[in-house]
Coordinates of C-alpha atoms in Angstrom, one line a residue:
X1 CA -0.5 -0.2 -0.3
X2 CA 2.7 3.0 -0.8
X3 CA 1.8 6.3 -1.3
X4 CA 3.6 7.7 -4.4
X5 CA 4.5 5.1 -7.6
X6 CA 7.0 7.3 -9.8
X7 CA 7.9 5.7 -13.2
X8 CA 7.3 2.6 -14.9
X9 CA 7.0 0.0 -11.8
X10 CA 7.5 -0.5 -8.0
X11 CA 10.4 -0.2 -5.8
X12 CA 11.9 -2.7 -5.4
X13 CA 11.9 -2.8 -0.9
X14 CA 8.2 -2.0 -1.9
X15 CA 8.2 -5.9 -3.5
X16 CA 10.5 -7.3 -1.5
X17 CA 8.4 -6.9 1.5
X18 CA 5.4 -7.7 0.1
X19 CA 7.3 -10.7 -1.4
X20 CA 4.8 -13.2 -0.2
X21 CA 1.4 -11.6 0.3
X22 CA -1.0 -12.8 -1.6
X23 CA -3.3 -9.0 0.1
X24 CA -1.8 -6.1 -0.9
X25 CA -3.1 -3.6 2.2
X26 CA -4.1 -5.1 5.9
X27 CA -7.8 -7.1 4.4
X28 CA -7.1 -10.8 5.7
X29 CA -9.1 -13.4 3.1
X30 CA -11.8 -12.7 5.4
X31 CA -12.4 -9.9 4.6
X32 CA -12.3 -10.0 1.0
X33 CA -14.5 -13.0 1.3
X34 CA -16.7 -11.6 2.9
X35 CA -16.7 -8.0 1.4
X36 CA -17.4 -10.2 -1.5
X37 CA -20.7 -11.5 0.0
X38 CA -21.5 -8.7 1.1
X39 CA -22.3 -6.8 -2.5
X40 CA -24.1 -9.9 -3.8
X41 CA -21.9 -10.1 -6.4
X42 CA -23.4 -12.5 -9.2
X43 CA -21.9 -14.8 -12.2
X44 CA -21.5 -13.4 -16.0
X45 CA -21.0 -8.9 -14.2
X46 CA -17.3 -7.9 -15.4
X47 CA -15.2 -6.1 -12.9
X48 CA -12.1 -3.9 -13.6
X49 CA -9.6 -3.7 -10.3
X50 CA -7.1 -0.7 -11.2
X51 CA -3.5 -1.0 -8.5
X52 CA -5.5 -4.6 -8.4
X53 CA -1.4 -5.3 -6.8
X54 CA -1.1 -9.8 -7.4
X55 CA -4.8 -11.1 -8.4
X56 CA -6.3 -11.6 -5.9
X57 CA -9.6 -10.1 -5.0
X58 CA -10.7 -10.4 -8.7
X59 CA -8.6 -14.0 -8.8
X60 CA -10.8 -15.4 -5.9
X61 CA -14.3 -13.6 -6.6
X62 CA -14.2 -14.6 -9.8
X63 CA -14.2 -18.5 -8.5
X64 CA -16.5 -17.8 -5.9
X65 CA -18.6 -15.7 -7.7
X66 CA -17.9 -16.4 -11.7
X67 CA -17.6 -12.9 -12.2
X68 CA -15.5 -11.7 -14.9
X69 CA -12.6 -9.4 -14.7
X70 CA -9.0 -6.7 -15.9
X71 CA -6.9 -6.2 -13.4
X72 CA -4.4 -3.5 -14.0
X73 CA -0.4 -2.8 -12.2
X74 CA 2.5 -0.7 -12.5
X75 CA 4.2 -3.6 -10.9
X76 CA 5.7 -6.2 -12.6
X77 CA 6.7 -8.1 -10.1
X78 CA 2.6 -9.0 -9.1
X79 CA 1.1 -8.9 -12.5
X80 CA 3.0 -11.3 -12.9
X81 CA 2.4 -13.4 -9.3
X82 CA -1.4 -12.3 -10.8
X83 CA -1.3 -14.3 -13.3
X84 CA 0.4 -17.9 -12.0
X85 CA -2.4 -16.7 -9.4
X86 CA -5.7 -17.1 -11.7
X87 CA -4.6 -20.3 -13.7
X88 CA -4.1 -21.5 -9.7
X89 CA -7.5 -20.9 -8.8
X90 CA -8.6 -22.1 -12.9
X91 CA -10.3 -18.7 -14.0
X92 CA -7.2 -17.5 -16.2
X93 CA -10.1 -17.4 -18.1
X94 CA -12.6 -15.7 -16.7
X95 CA -9.6 -12.4 -15.6
X96 CA -7.2 -10.8 -17.5
X97 CA -4.1 -8.8 -15.3
X98 CA -2.8 -6.3 -17.5
X99 CA 0.6 -4.4 -16.1
X100 CA 0.7 -1.0 -16.7
X101 CA 0.1 2.7 -14.7
X102 CA -3.8 2.7 -13.9
X103 CA -3.5 6.2 -13.4
X104 CA -5.6 7.8 -16.3
X105 CA -6.8 4.0 -17.2
X106 CA -10.5 3.3 -18.9
X107 CA -12.2 0.2 -19.9
X108 CA -13.3 -0.3 -23.4
X109 CA -16.9 -1.1 -22.1
X110 CA -18.7 -0.7 -19.3
X111 CA -18.7 -2.7 -15.4
X112 CA -20.5 -3.0 -14.0
X113 CA -17.8 -2.8 -10.1
X114 CA -15.1 -0.8 -10.7
X115 CA -12.3 -0.3 -7.7
X116 CA -9.0 1.1 -6.5
X117 CA -8.0 -0.4 -3.2
X118 CA -5.1 1.3 -0.9
X119 CA -4.2 3.3 -4.5
X120 CA -5.9 6.3 -5.0
X121 CA -2.9 8.6 -5.5
X122 CA -3.6 7.4 -9.0
X123 CA -6.3 10.0 -9.3
X124 CA -4.5 12.7 -6.4
X125 CA -6.6 11.7 -3.7
X126 CA -10.2 10.6 -3.0
X127 CA -12.0 13.1 -5.0
X128 CA -10.1 12.7 -8.7
X129 CA -10.3 8.3 -8.7
X130 CA -13.9 8.1 -8.5
X131 CA -13.8 10.2 -11.6
X132 CA -11.7 8.3 -12.8
X133 CA -13.0 5.3 -11.5
X134 CA -16.6 6.8 -12.9
X135 CA -15.5 7.0 -16.9
X136 CA -15.6 2.9 -16.7
X137 CA -18.2 2.3 -14.3
X138 CA -22.2 1.9 -16.3
X139 CA -25.4 3.8 -14.8
X140 CA -26.0 3.0 -11.2
X141 CA -22.4 0.7 -10.8
X142 CA -21.0 0.0 -7.7
X143 CA -17.9 1.6 -7.1
X144 CA -15.7 0.9 -4.5
X145 CA -12.8 2.8 -2.8
X146 CA -10.0 1.2 -0.4
X147 CA -8.6 3.9 2.3
X148 CA -7.1 4.7 5.7
X149 CA -8.5 6.8 7.9
X150 CA -8.6 7.7 12.0
X151 CA -8.8 5.5 14.5
X152 CA -8.1 8.8 16.3
X153 CA -6.8 11.8 16.6
X154 CA -3.8 12.5 15.5
X155 CA -2.3 14.3 18.4
X156 CA 0.7 15.6 16.4
X157 CA 2.3 15.8 13.3
X158 CA 5.0 13.2 13.6
X159 CA 2.8 11.3 14.4
X160 CA 0.7 11.6 11.2
X161 CA 4.4 11.2 9.5
X162 CA 5.0 8.3 10.9
X163 CA 1.5 6.2 9.2
X164 CA 3.3 7.3 6.1
X165 CA 0.9 11.1 6.0
X166 CA 1.6 14.0 5.2
X167 CA 0.9 15.7 8.1
X168 CA -3.2 15.3 10.2
X169 CA -4.9 16.3 6.8
X170 CA -3.8 13.4 4.6
X171 CA -6.3 11.9 6.5
X172 CA -9.7 12.2 8.0
X173 CA -11.0 10.3 10.4
X174 CA -13.8 7.8 9.5
X175 CA -17.3 9.9 9.9
X176 CA -15.6 12.8 7.8
X177 CA -14.9 10.6 5.6
X178 CA -17.9 9.3 4.0
X179 CA -19.6 12.3 4.3
X180 CA -16.7 13.3 1.9
X181 CA -18.0 10.7 -0.7
X182 CA -21.9 12.0 -0.5
X183 CA -20.7 15.5 -0.7
X184 CA -18.9 14.0 -3.7
X185 CA -22.4 13.0 -5.0
X186 CA -22.3 9.3 -3.5
X187 CA -24.4 7.1 -1.4
X188 CA -22.5 4.0 0.6
X189 CA -24.1 1.6 0.3
X190 CA -21.5 -1.1 1.9
X191 CA -17.9 -1.6 4.1
X192 CA -15.4 -3.5 5.6
X193 CA -12.8 -1.9 7.9
X194 CA -10.2 -3.9 8.3
X195 CA -9.3 -4.2 12.1
X196 CA -5.5 -4.1 13.9
X197 CA -5.5 -7.5 13.8
X198 CA -5.9 -8.1 10.2
X199 CA -4.0 -4.9 10.1
X200 CA -1.4 -7.3 11.6
X201 CA -1.2 -9.8 9.1
X202 CA -0.6 -7.2 6.2
X203 CA 2.5 -5.5 8.5
X204 CA 4.3 -7.8 10.3
X205 CA 4.5 -10.5 7.5
X206 CA 6.5 -8.3 6.2
X207 CA 9.9 -8.3 8.2
X208 CA 9.8 -11.7 8.5
X209 CA 10.1 -11.6 4.2
X210 CA 12.5 -8.4 5.0
X211 CA 15.0 -10.6 6.9
X212 CA 14.8 -13.8 4.7
X213 CA 15.6 -11.2 1.5
X214 CA 18.7 -9.4 3.2
X215 CA 19.7 -13.0 5.2
X216 CA 19.8 -14.4 1.4
X217 CA 20.7 -10.8 -0.4
X218 CA 23.7 -9.5 1.8
X219 CA 25.7 -7.4 -0.6
X220 CA 23.3 -6.3 -2.4
X221 CA 22.5 -2.0 -3.2
X222 CA 19.2 -2.3 -0.6
X223 CA 20.6 -4.6 1.7
X224 CA 21.4 -1.4 4.0
X225 CA 18.2 0.2 3.3
X226 CA 16.7 -3.6 4.3
X227 CA 18.0 -3.4 7.3
X228 CA 17.4 0.5 8.4
X229 CA 13.2 -1.4 7.9
X230 CA 13.6 -3.6 9.6
X231 CA 15.1 -2.0 12.4
X232 CA 12.5 1.2 13.0
X233 CA 9.6 -0.7 11.3
X234 CA 8.2 -3.1 13.7
X235 CA 8.5 -0.1 16.4
X236 CA 7.3 2.3 14.1
X237 CA 3.9 0.0 13.9
X238 CA 3.3 -1.0 16.6
X239 CA 3.6 2.8 18.6
X240 CA 1.8 4.5 16.0
X241 CA 0.1 2.8 13.7
X242 CA -1.3 -0.4 15.0
X243 CA -3.2 2.9 16.5
X244 CA -3.4 6.0 15.6
X245 CA -4.2 4.3 11.8
X246 CA -7.4 2.6 9.5
X247 CA -8.3 1.0 6.5
X248 CA -11.3 -0.2 5.0
X249 CA -12.9 -1.0 1.7
X250 CA -16.0 1.7 1.0
X251 CA -18.5 0.4 -1.6
X252 CA -20.6 3.3 -3.2
X253 CA -23.7 4.2 -5.7
X254 CA -23.8 7.5 -7.6
X255 CA -27.3 9.3 -6.4

């Protein structure tokens, strides 16, 4: 769930950190499945997932609900993992994964559901990402946005930055985020929120990935950066992010 993407691929440090992740957000497989069930997905629905990562949402929903769709992601590593995952689940004929910059991507035909989970920088924020997704969506379709929010009032700028925010105004409290969607002309019709357990599974699993990579690649040019991350991130996460930062997926329908 990086905040900034530059160039034509994700930074290596991110793909190392999440090398064994199937879901690149603080969602467990159970929460992802619960979201699919809550949306009452039906066979034949067409989906677009921008910044689709390793393709777990599209692939498991294709298996469980018979949907079809396209995922778009800037990471060559994760796009290939998504294609492998689709084949593993027997849904390669239902979903396709495109290596491309998702910002500005519009489906060639209107879809029933357009999603961007945890990557609203592709539209320069929530408002721009909702507008981008609307270009691919049929009238009456569903928009999915995954976005951080503050669980508690942030006491100072240092705490905000420790939560990967630029400042305290970078994220909203949950009620204010819901109101923002309304101000954009959308009804919030469902939501599934991460909890501390799903945050732990997302963040703590990164530390083992970092350590194993470091043991295997001590002379790599990124070794110093990976060592610094492994040294500092567990304490930073438990002191700040685990307490203050929430995350959820919100289903929207235009009014």
